[in-house]
Amino acid sequence: MKVLVTGGCGFIGSNVVDAYLDEGYDVAVVDDLSTGKKENINPKAQLYICDICKEEVEEVFLKERPDIVNHHAAQISVPFSVQDPLFDAEVNIKGIIRLLMLSIKYKVKKFIFSSTGGAIYGEADIVPTKEDYVPEPASPYAISKLSSEKYIKFFFNHYGLDYTILRYSNVYGPRQIPHGEAGVVAIFTEKLINGIHPTLNHFPDAPQGMIRDYCYVKDVARANIIATKNKKTGIFNIGTGKGTTTIALYKEIVKILRENGVSIPQTFDEPIRATARPGDIRVSTLNVEKAEKELGWIAIYDIRKGLSETIDWYLKK
Ligand SMILES: NC(=O)c1ccc[n+]([C@@H]2O[C@H](COP(=O)([O-])OP(=O)(O)OC[C@H]3O[C@@H](n4cnc5c(N)ncnc54)[C@H](O)[C@@H]3O)[C@@H](O)[C@H]2O)c1
């Protein structure tokens, strides 16, 4: 079975590629290396350096004839989407439409899409939030992800293209870059290792910071394998269902780094404080019962185990 992973040189995509190869799939990757890195890619995968927005991407479909398209390529920065919503829409909306059209033309059996549970629901009144909560996207990035979901549903209804949409919470782990959708683990870890005092952004009445559902990338990669094997069509939240404050996350990272022999001054026990940024959401956690019930998927890594593996990777880098 051949899988085409778009964005396979990026943080999550490259971990998904590894998981597919471990399961014996043939894997081809399309990536323009705008944020992804060649060194992330498993040598067993066939890499095409190509922009999903360009016509040339059809050559990859023609040559590889994938059974499954797993779409991870995206403009991933929420603040950048606010600065340049047009560019965000070019990549995140027009890009997916091109891939969906090619999937029909080349008779792809299933389309898997990485959406965002962390951004799509906005500041939800009900947390952990379920898939049927009416999304209130608060940024062009989240709007483009919601609109991608609607295009996928159109291609399913109109052409019968099977799909699974995975709405990720805040994903963290090896190969993460600091400026993505949910880069706080990468930001804190890289700064602390390099002796730089990190900053915690928070609302004035919430000094503990935001509350987020941190999900380890290997759990996310496993969800993609299950979605590939499973016949289910639909939208599934992928997260842990648990909330962690930014300050608790910070302290856990400091603790694990010190346990690993990294010298961190006492003055760093508390981060520098700064105000929340426009578009910041106070609380975001996902109800993941549907994924457990219908896909048989549940996050295995707790935050301590996931952070330990992540920090281990940063220290060996
Ligand atoms: N990181 C998270 O917590 C999170 C949460 C929810 C959803 N997501 C989604 O998961 C996916 C992967 O995110 P990530 O955090 O691994 O980001 P990433 O930047 O590491 O990966 C994105 C990859 O897509 C590639 N890419 C970007 N534009 C492209 C284009 N036009 N053509 C071809 N390749 C292109 C980049 O080079 C990169 O390798 C994205 O769709 C993102 O929206 C991420």
Tab-separated table of C-alpha atoms and ligand atoms in Angstrom:
chain	number	residue	atom	x	y	z
A	1	MET	CA	0.000	0.000	0.000
A	2	LYS	CA	1.451	3.361	-1.079
A	3	VAL	CA	0.985	6.472	1.059
A	4	LEU	CA	1.795	9.996	-0.074
A	5	VAL	CA	2.594	12.177	2.949
A	6	THR	CA	2.577	15.903	2.240
A	7	GLY	CA	4.721	17.897	4.656
A	8	GLY	CA	6.636	14.712	5.470
A	9	CYS	CA	9.862	16.619	6.219
A	10	GLY	CA	8.153	18.572	8.996
A	11	PHE	CA	7.785	17.831	12.696
A	12	ILE	CA	4.580	15.751	12.747
A	13	GLY	CA	4.746	14.582	9.112
A	14	SER	CA	8.218	13.049	9.541
A	15	ASN	CA	7.074	11.147	12.641
A	16	VAL	CA	4.031	9.944	10.653
A	17	VAL	CA	6.365	8.813	7.827
A	18	ASP	CA	8.433	6.791	10.332
A	19	ALA	CA	5.272	5.161	11.708
A	20	TYR	CA	4.082	4.188	8.196
A	21	LEU	CA	7.468	2.691	7.320
A	22	ASP	CA	7.486	0.726	10.598
A	23	GLU	CA	4.123	-0.727	9.570
A	24	GLY	CA	5.466	-1.798	6.166
A	25	TYR	CA	3.820	0.855	3.946
A	26	ASP	CA	5.558	2.316	0.868
A	27	VAL	CA	5.945	6.031	1.509
A	28	ALA	CA	6.414	8.976	-0.811
A	29	VAL	CA	6.768	12.512	0.528
A	30	VAL	CA	6.024	15.908	-1.002
A	31	ASP	CA	7.593	18.839	0.805
A	32	ASP	CA	8.860	22.265	-0.301
A	33	LEU	CA	11.234	22.442	2.701
A	34	SER	CA	9.799	25.842	3.687
A	35	THR	CA	9.882	24.812	7.360
A	36	GLY	CA	10.693	21.107	7.049
A	37	LYS	CA	14.199	19.672	6.930
A	38	LYS	CA	15.708	17.053	4.649
A	39	GLU	CA	17.481	15.469	7.623
A	40	ASN	CA	14.066	14.646	9.186
A	41	ILE	CA	13.198	12.306	6.371
A	42	ASN	CA	13.644	8.583	6.677
A	43	PRO	CA	15.900	7.422	3.776
A	44	LYS	CA	13.392	4.638	2.986
A	45	ALA	CA	10.838	7.267	1.905
A	46	GLN	CA	10.883	8.706	-1.636
A	47	LEU	CA	11.195	12.491	-1.323
A	48	TYR	CA	9.865	14.976	-3.897
A	49	ILE	CA	10.852	18.570	-3.179
A	50	CYS	CA	7.791	20.307	-4.529
A	51	ASP	CA	5.205	22.933	-3.566
A	52	ILE	CA	1.668	21.525	-3.175
A	53	CYS	CA	0.346	24.781	-4.647
A	54	LYS	CA	2.166	24.269	-7.956
A	55	GLU	CA	0.919	22.297	-10.951
A	56	GLU	CA	4.088	20.133	-10.859
A	57	VAL	CA	2.723	18.264	-7.851
A	58	GLU	CA	0.617	16.270	-10.333
A	59	GLU	CA	3.826	14.585	-11.548
A	60	VAL	CA	4.152	13.002	-8.094
A	61	PHE	CA	0.624	11.546	-8.312
A	62	LEU	CA	1.331	10.339	-11.841
A	63	LYS	CA	4.547	8.615	-10.830
A	64	GLU	CA	3.588	7.281	-7.391
A	65	ARG	CA	-0.147	6.488	-7.834
A	66	PRO	CA	-0.763	6.623	-4.060
A	67	ASP	CA	-3.570	4.629	-2.410
A	68	ILE	CA	-3.681	7.059	0.516
A	69	VAL	CA	-2.954	10.781	0.709
A	70	ASN	CA	-1.992	11.939	4.193
A	71	HIS	CA	-1.952	15.735	4.158
A	72	HIS	CA	0.323	17.458	6.676
A	73	ALA	CA	1.837	20.282	4.557
A	74	ALA	CA	0.590	23.672	5.717
A	75	GLN	CA	1.337	27.220	6.661
A	76	ILE	CA	1.361	26.455	10.393
A	77	SER	CA	1.850	29.750	12.194
A	78	VAL	CA	-1.224	31.362	13.792
A	79	PRO	CA	0.448	34.837	14.178
A	80	PHE	CA	1.711	34.704	10.577
A	81	SER	CA	-1.806	33.870	9.357
A	82	VAL	CA	-2.998	37.066	11.074
A	83	GLN	CA	-0.253	39.107	9.335
A	84	ASP	CA	-0.754	37.509	5.915
A	85	PRO	CA	-4.141	35.790	5.618
A	86	LEU	CA	-3.834	35.678	1.844
A	87	PHE	CA	-0.669	33.565	1.955
A	88	ASP	CA	-2.254	31.328	4.586
A	89	ALA	CA	-5.257	30.755	2.311
A	90	GLU	CA	-3.016	30.136	-0.736
A	91	VAL	CA	-1.262	27.236	0.994
A	92	ASN	CA	-3.917	25.961	3.379
A	93	ILE	CA	-7.044	26.319	1.225
A	94	LYS	CA	-5.922	26.366	-2.407
A	95	GLY	CA	-3.248	23.750	-1.636
A	96	ILE	CA	-5.740	21.236	-0.256
A	97	ILE	CA	-8.198	21.822	-3.112
A	98	ARG	CA	-5.453	20.933	-5.599
A	99	LEU	CA	-4.620	17.758	-3.648
A	100	LEU	CA	-8.283	16.753	-3.422
A	101	MET	CA	-8.755	17.230	-7.176
A	102	LEU	CA	-5.645	15.151	-7.891
A	103	SER	CA	-6.859	12.499	-5.434
A	104	ILE	CA	-10.042	12.128	-7.493
A	105	LYS	CA	-8.157	12.119	-10.811
A	106	TYR	CA	-5.677	9.461	-9.629
A	107	LYS	CA	-8.294	7.364	-7.765
A	108	VAL	CA	-6.882	7.745	-4.258
A	109	LYS	CA	-8.788	5.511	-1.816
A	110	LYS	CA	-8.587	7.696	1.274
A	111	PHE	CA	-7.610	11.232	2.254
A	112	ILE	CA	-6.317	11.866	5.793
A	113	PHE	CA	-6.097	15.456	7.000
A	114	SER	CA	-4.335	17.033	9.972
A	115	SER	CA	-6.728	19.640	11.305
A	116	THR	CA	-6.553	21.519	14.562
A	117	GLY	CA	-8.569	20.914	17.718
A	118	GLY	CA	-6.273	23.406	19.437
A	119	ALA	CA	-7.432	26.346	17.289
A	120	ILE	CA	-10.688	25.448	15.521
A	121	TYR	CA	-13.032	25.594	18.549
A	122	GLY	CA	-11.790	29.024	19.683
A	123	GLU	CA	-12.479	29.902	23.340
A	124	ALA	CA	-15.044	27.097	23.861
A	125	ASP	CA	-17.596	27.298	26.709
A	126	ILE	CA	-17.387	23.528	27.108
A	127	VAL	CA	-14.004	21.921	27.792
A	128	PRO	CA	-12.818	19.287	27.118
A	129	THR	CA	-14.496	20.085	23.802
A	130	LYS	CA	-16.261	17.504	21.621
A	131	GLU	CA	-16.184	17.267	17.820
A	132	ASP	CA	-19.818	18.435	17.514
A	133	TYR	CA	-19.130	21.761	19.288
A	134	VAL	CA	-19.761	24.553	16.771
A	135	PRO	CA	-16.285	25.818	15.798
A	136	GLU	CA	-15.475	29.485	16.443
A	137	PRO	CA	-12.127	29.842	14.677
A	138	ALA	CA	-10.346	32.953	15.985
A	139	SER	CA	-7.551	33.253	13.371
A	140	PRO	CA	-7.150	32.954	9.589
A	141	TYR	CA	-5.169	29.741	10.244
A	142	ALA	CA	-8.111	28.173	12.096
A	143	ILE	CA	-10.542	29.476	9.446
A	144	SER	CA	-8.463	27.864	6.696
A	145	LYS	CA	-8.402	24.544	8.575
A	146	LEU	CA	-12.187	24.625	9.049
A	147	SER	CA	-12.700	25.488	5.420
A	148	SER	CA	-10.361	22.622	4.396
A	149	GLU	CA	-12.597	20.276	6.392
A	150	LYS	CA	-15.631	21.565	4.456
A	151	TYR	CA	-13.871	20.977	1.109
A	152	ILE	CA	-12.997	17.430	2.198
A	153	LYS	CA	-16.653	16.798	3.035
A	154	PHE	CA	-17.677	18.205	-0.347
A	155	PHE	CA	-15.280	15.837	-2.150
A	156	PHE	CA	-16.691	12.948	-0.089
A	157	ASN	CA	-20.323	13.849	-0.813
A	158	HIS	CA	-19.754	14.685	-4.463
A	159	TYR	CA	-17.092	12.163	-5.528
A	160	GLY	CA	-17.135	9.559	-2.739
A	161	LEU	CA	-13.531	10.239	-1.610
A	162	ASP	CA	-13.228	8.592	1.821
A	163	TYR	CA	-11.581	10.686	4.487
A	164	THR	CA	-10.537	10.926	8.100
A	165	ILE	CA	-9.993	14.324	9.667
A	166	LEU	CA	-7.816	14.322	12.791
A	167	ARG	CA	-8.162	17.451	14.916
A	168	TYR	CA	-4.926	17.547	16.907
A	169	SER	CA	-4.536	19.254	20.252
A	170	ASN	CA	-1.104	20.793	21.058
A	171	VAL	CA	1.395	18.331	19.663
A	172	TYR	CA	4.970	18.212	20.985
A	173	GLY	CA	7.991	15.955	20.604
A	174	PRO	CA	11.237	15.374	18.687
A	175	ARG	CA	11.846	17.541	15.568
A	176	GLN	CA	9.383	20.249	16.623
A	177	ILE	CA	10.285	23.761	15.494
A	178	PRO	CA	9.671	26.675	17.883
A	179	HIS	CA	7.468	28.840	15.646
A	180	GLY	CA	4.673	26.396	14.758
A	181	GLU	CA	1.090	26.190	15.969
A	182	ALA	CA	2.019	24.873	19.387
A	183	GLY	CA	5.745	25.388	19.798
A	184	VAL	CA	5.956	26.155	23.514
A	185	VAL	CA	7.728	22.909	24.497
A	186	ALA	CA	10.332	23.501	21.772
A	187	ILE	CA	10.708	27.181	22.766
A	188	PHE	CA	11.191	26.542	26.509
A	189	THR	CA	13.497	23.551	25.976
A	190	GLU	CA	15.769	25.179	23.379
A	191	LYS	CA	16.069	28.404	25.415
A	192	LEU	CA	16.821	26.636	28.694
A	193	ILE	CA	19.470	24.407	27.065
A	194	ASN	CA	21.095	27.538	25.564
A	195	GLY	CA	21.090	29.427	28.892
A	196	ILE	CA	18.356	31.890	27.825
A	197	HIS	CA	15.613	32.847	30.305
A	198	PRO	CA	12.230	31.910	28.712
A	199	THR	CA	9.145	34.143	28.738
A	200	LEU	CA	5.655	33.000	29.705
A	201	ASN	CA	2.765	34.894	28.093
A	202	HIS	CA	-0.388	35.069	30.213
A	203	PHE	CA	-3.577	37.002	30.810
A	204	PRO	CA	-3.315	39.389	33.809
A	205	ASP	CA	-5.876	37.394	35.823
A	206	ALA	CA	-4.302	33.998	34.989
A	207	PRO	CA	-0.608	34.044	36.054
A	208	GLN	CA	-0.426	30.250	35.622
A	209	GLY	CA	-0.673	30.807	31.866
A	210	MET	CA	-2.922	29.104	29.339
A	211	ILE	CA	-4.345	25.624	29.755
A	212	ARG	CA	-3.554	23.230	26.937
A	213	ASP	CA	-3.941	19.590	26.025
A	214	TYR	CA	-0.389	18.436	25.205
A	215	CYS	CA	-0.240	15.283	23.080
A	216	TYR	CA	2.994	13.451	22.292
A	217	VAL	CA	3.829	13.139	18.591
A	218	LYS	CA	4.199	9.340	18.692
A	219	ASP	CA	0.604	9.054	19.896
A	220	VAL	CA	-0.412	11.342	17.013
A	221	ALA	CA	1.552	9.247	14.500
A	222	ARG	CA	-0.214	6.112	15.785
A	223	ALA	CA	-3.590	7.820	15.312
A	224	ASN	CA	-2.654	8.314	11.626
A	225	ILE	CA	-1.874	4.599	11.217
A	226	ILE	CA	-5.192	3.647	12.812
A	227	ALA	CA	-7.018	6.165	10.592
A	228	THR	CA	-5.339	4.588	7.538
A	229	LYS	CA	-6.354	1.034	8.451
A	230	ASN	CA	-9.814	1.922	9.748
A	231	LYS	CA	-12.712	2.234	7.326
A	232	LYS	CA	-14.315	5.027	9.400
A	233	THR	CA	-14.999	8.347	7.736
A	234	GLY	CA	-15.339	11.372	9.984
A	235	ILE	CA	-13.767	13.915	12.306
A	236	PHE	CA	-11.868	12.836	15.405
A	237	ASN	CA	-10.245	14.844	18.179
A	238	ILE	CA	-6.739	13.625	18.937
A	239	GLY	CA	-5.435	14.708	22.333
A	240	THR	CA	-5.193	13.518	25.928
A	241	GLY	CA	-8.343	15.153	27.317
A	242	LYS	CA	-6.203	16.608	30.121
A	243	GLY	CA	-5.225	20.237	30.662
A	244	THR	CA	-1.767	21.467	31.706
A	245	THR	CA	-1.014	25.090	32.597
A	246	THR	CA	1.953	26.760	30.924
A	247	ILE	CA	3.670	27.266	34.285
A	248	ALA	CA	3.297	23.560	35.195
A	249	LEU	CA	4.738	22.662	31.783
A	250	TYR	CA	7.636	25.094	32.294
A	251	LYS	CA	8.472	23.694	35.744
A	252	GLU	CA	8.355	20.099	34.479
A	253	ILE	CA	10.765	20.960	31.641
A	254	VAL	CA	13.163	22.711	34.076
A	255	LYS	CA	12.979	19.681	36.395
A	256	ILE	CA	13.658	17.096	33.661
A	257	LEU	CA	16.528	19.159	32.217
A	258	ARG	CA	18.155	19.411	35.663
A	259	GLU	CA	17.703	15.655	36.204
A	260	ASN	CA	19.596	15.242	32.915
A	261	GLY	CA	22.512	17.329	34.202
A	262	VAL	CA	21.676	20.614	32.467
A	263	SER	CA	22.719	23.509	34.692
A	264	ILE	CA	19.859	25.986	35.036
A	265	PRO	CA	20.284	28.984	37.385
A	266	GLN	CA	17.856	29.396	40.334
A	267	THR	CA	16.794	32.740	38.812
A	268	PHE	CA	15.195	30.696	36.005
A	269	ASP	CA	12.914	28.810	38.445
A	270	GLU	CA	10.251	31.317	37.408
A	271	PRO	CA	9.989	32.424	33.767
A	272	ILE	CA	9.969	36.070	32.666
A	273	ARG	CA	6.378	37.310	32.456
A	274	ALA	CA	4.689	38.955	29.454
A	275	THR	CA	1.085	39.603	28.459
A	276	ALA	CA	-0.976	37.267	26.297
A	277	ARG	CA	-0.773	37.840	22.532
A	278	PRO	CA	-3.727	38.759	20.310
A	279	GLY	CA	-5.707	35.640	19.456
A	280	ASP	CA	-4.399	33.643	22.451
A	281	ILE	CA	-6.979	31.184	23.789
A	282	ARG	CA	-7.169	30.721	27.564
A	283	VAL	CA	-8.268	27.103	27.743
A	284	SER	CA	-8.188	24.411	25.095
A	285	THR	CA	-8.596	20.725	25.865
A	286	LEU	CA	-10.198	18.039	23.724
A	287	ASN	CA	-12.764	15.390	24.533
A	288	VAL	CA	-11.298	12.286	22.889
A	289	GLU	CA	-14.027	9.733	23.669
A	290	LYS	CA	-15.047	9.449	20.002
A	291	ALA	CA	-11.526	8.440	18.902
A	292	GLU	CA	-11.389	5.881	21.709
A	293	LYS	CA	-14.825	4.438	20.960
A	294	GLU	CA	-14.754	4.444	17.156
A	295	LEU	CA	-11.049	4.165	16.281
A	296	GLY	CA	-9.806	2.352	19.376
A	297	TRP	CA	-7.169	5.078	19.807
A	298	ILE	CA	-6.095	6.575	23.114
A	299	ALA	CA	-2.979	8.577	24.043
A	300	ILE	CA	-0.462	6.329	25.786
A	301	TYR	CA	2.157	8.932	26.749
A	302	ASP	CA	1.563	11.109	29.799
A	303	ILE	CA	3.205	14.541	29.860
A	304	ARG	CA	6.185	13.438	31.971
A	305	LYS	CA	7.049	10.480	29.704
A	306	GLY	CA	6.551	12.509	26.516
A	307	LEU	CA	8.641	15.424	27.803
A	308	SER	CA	11.415	13.069	28.953
A	309	GLU	CA	11.697	11.514	25.465
A	310	THR	CA	11.536	14.957	23.840
A	311	ILE	CA	14.246	16.425	26.074
A	312	ASP	CA	16.389	13.356	25.523
A	313	TRP	CA	16.171	14.050	21.776
A	314	TYR	CA	17.103	17.749	22.214
A	315	LEU	CA	20.099	16.842	24.367
A	316	LYS	CA	21.398	14.311	21.811
A	317	LYS	CA	20.825	16.681	18.861
B	1	LIG	N1	2.027	21.248	15.837
B	1	LIG	C1	0.795	21.154	16.309
B	1	LIG	O1	0.569	21.153	17.512
B	1	LIG	C2	-0.373	21.029	15.358
B	1	LIG	C3	-1.656	21.054	15.889
B	1	LIG	C4	-2.736	20.908	15.025
B	1	LIG	C5	-2.530	20.709	13.667
B	1	LIG	N2	-1.269	20.712	13.176
B	1	LIG	C6	-1.113	20.499	11.737
B	1	LIG	O2	-0.214	19.422	11.507
B	1	LIG	C7	0.483	19.640	10.275
B	1	LIG	C8	1.986	19.550	10.496
B	1	LIG	O3	2.383	20.569	11.405
B	1	LIG	P1	3.843	20.619	12.035
B	1	LIG	O4	3.695	21.190	13.395
B	1	LIG	O5	4.523	19.319	11.850
B	1	LIG	O6	4.526	21.750	11.131
B	1	LIG	P2	5.866	21.731	10.240
B	1	LIG	O7	6.082	23.133	9.767
B	1	LIG	O8	6.972	21.080	10.970
B	1	LIG	O9	5.430	20.819	9.014
B	1	LIG	C9	4.802	21.325	7.861
B	1	LIG	C10	5.547	20.785	6.660
B	1	LIG	O10	4.883	21.211	5.465
B	1	LIG	C11	5.852	21.700	4.535
B	1	LIG	N3	5.166	22.663	3.671
B	1	LIG	C12	4.659	23.875	4.017
B	1	LIG	N4	4.111	24.483	2.949
B	1	LIG	C13	4.265	23.616	1.899
B	1	LIG	C14	3.907	23.668	0.515
B	1	LIG	N5	3.276	24.729	-0.002
B	1	LIG	N6	4.213	22.613	-0.275
B	1	LIG	C15	4.852	21.519	0.234
B	1	LIG	N7	5.223	21.433	1.530
B	1	LIG	C16	4.932	22.455	2.344
B	1	LIG	C17	6.947	22.306	5.389
B	1	LIG	O11	8.184	22.411	4.723
B	1	LIG	C18	6.978	21.313	6.549
B	1	LIG	O12	7.866	20.239	6.280
B	1	LIG	C19	0.027	21.003	9.752
B	1	LIG	O13	-1.009	20.803	8.819
B	1	LIG	C20	-0.510	21.690	10.999
B	1	LIG	O14	-1.475	22.641	10.688
B	1	LIG	C21	-0.185	20.868	13.980
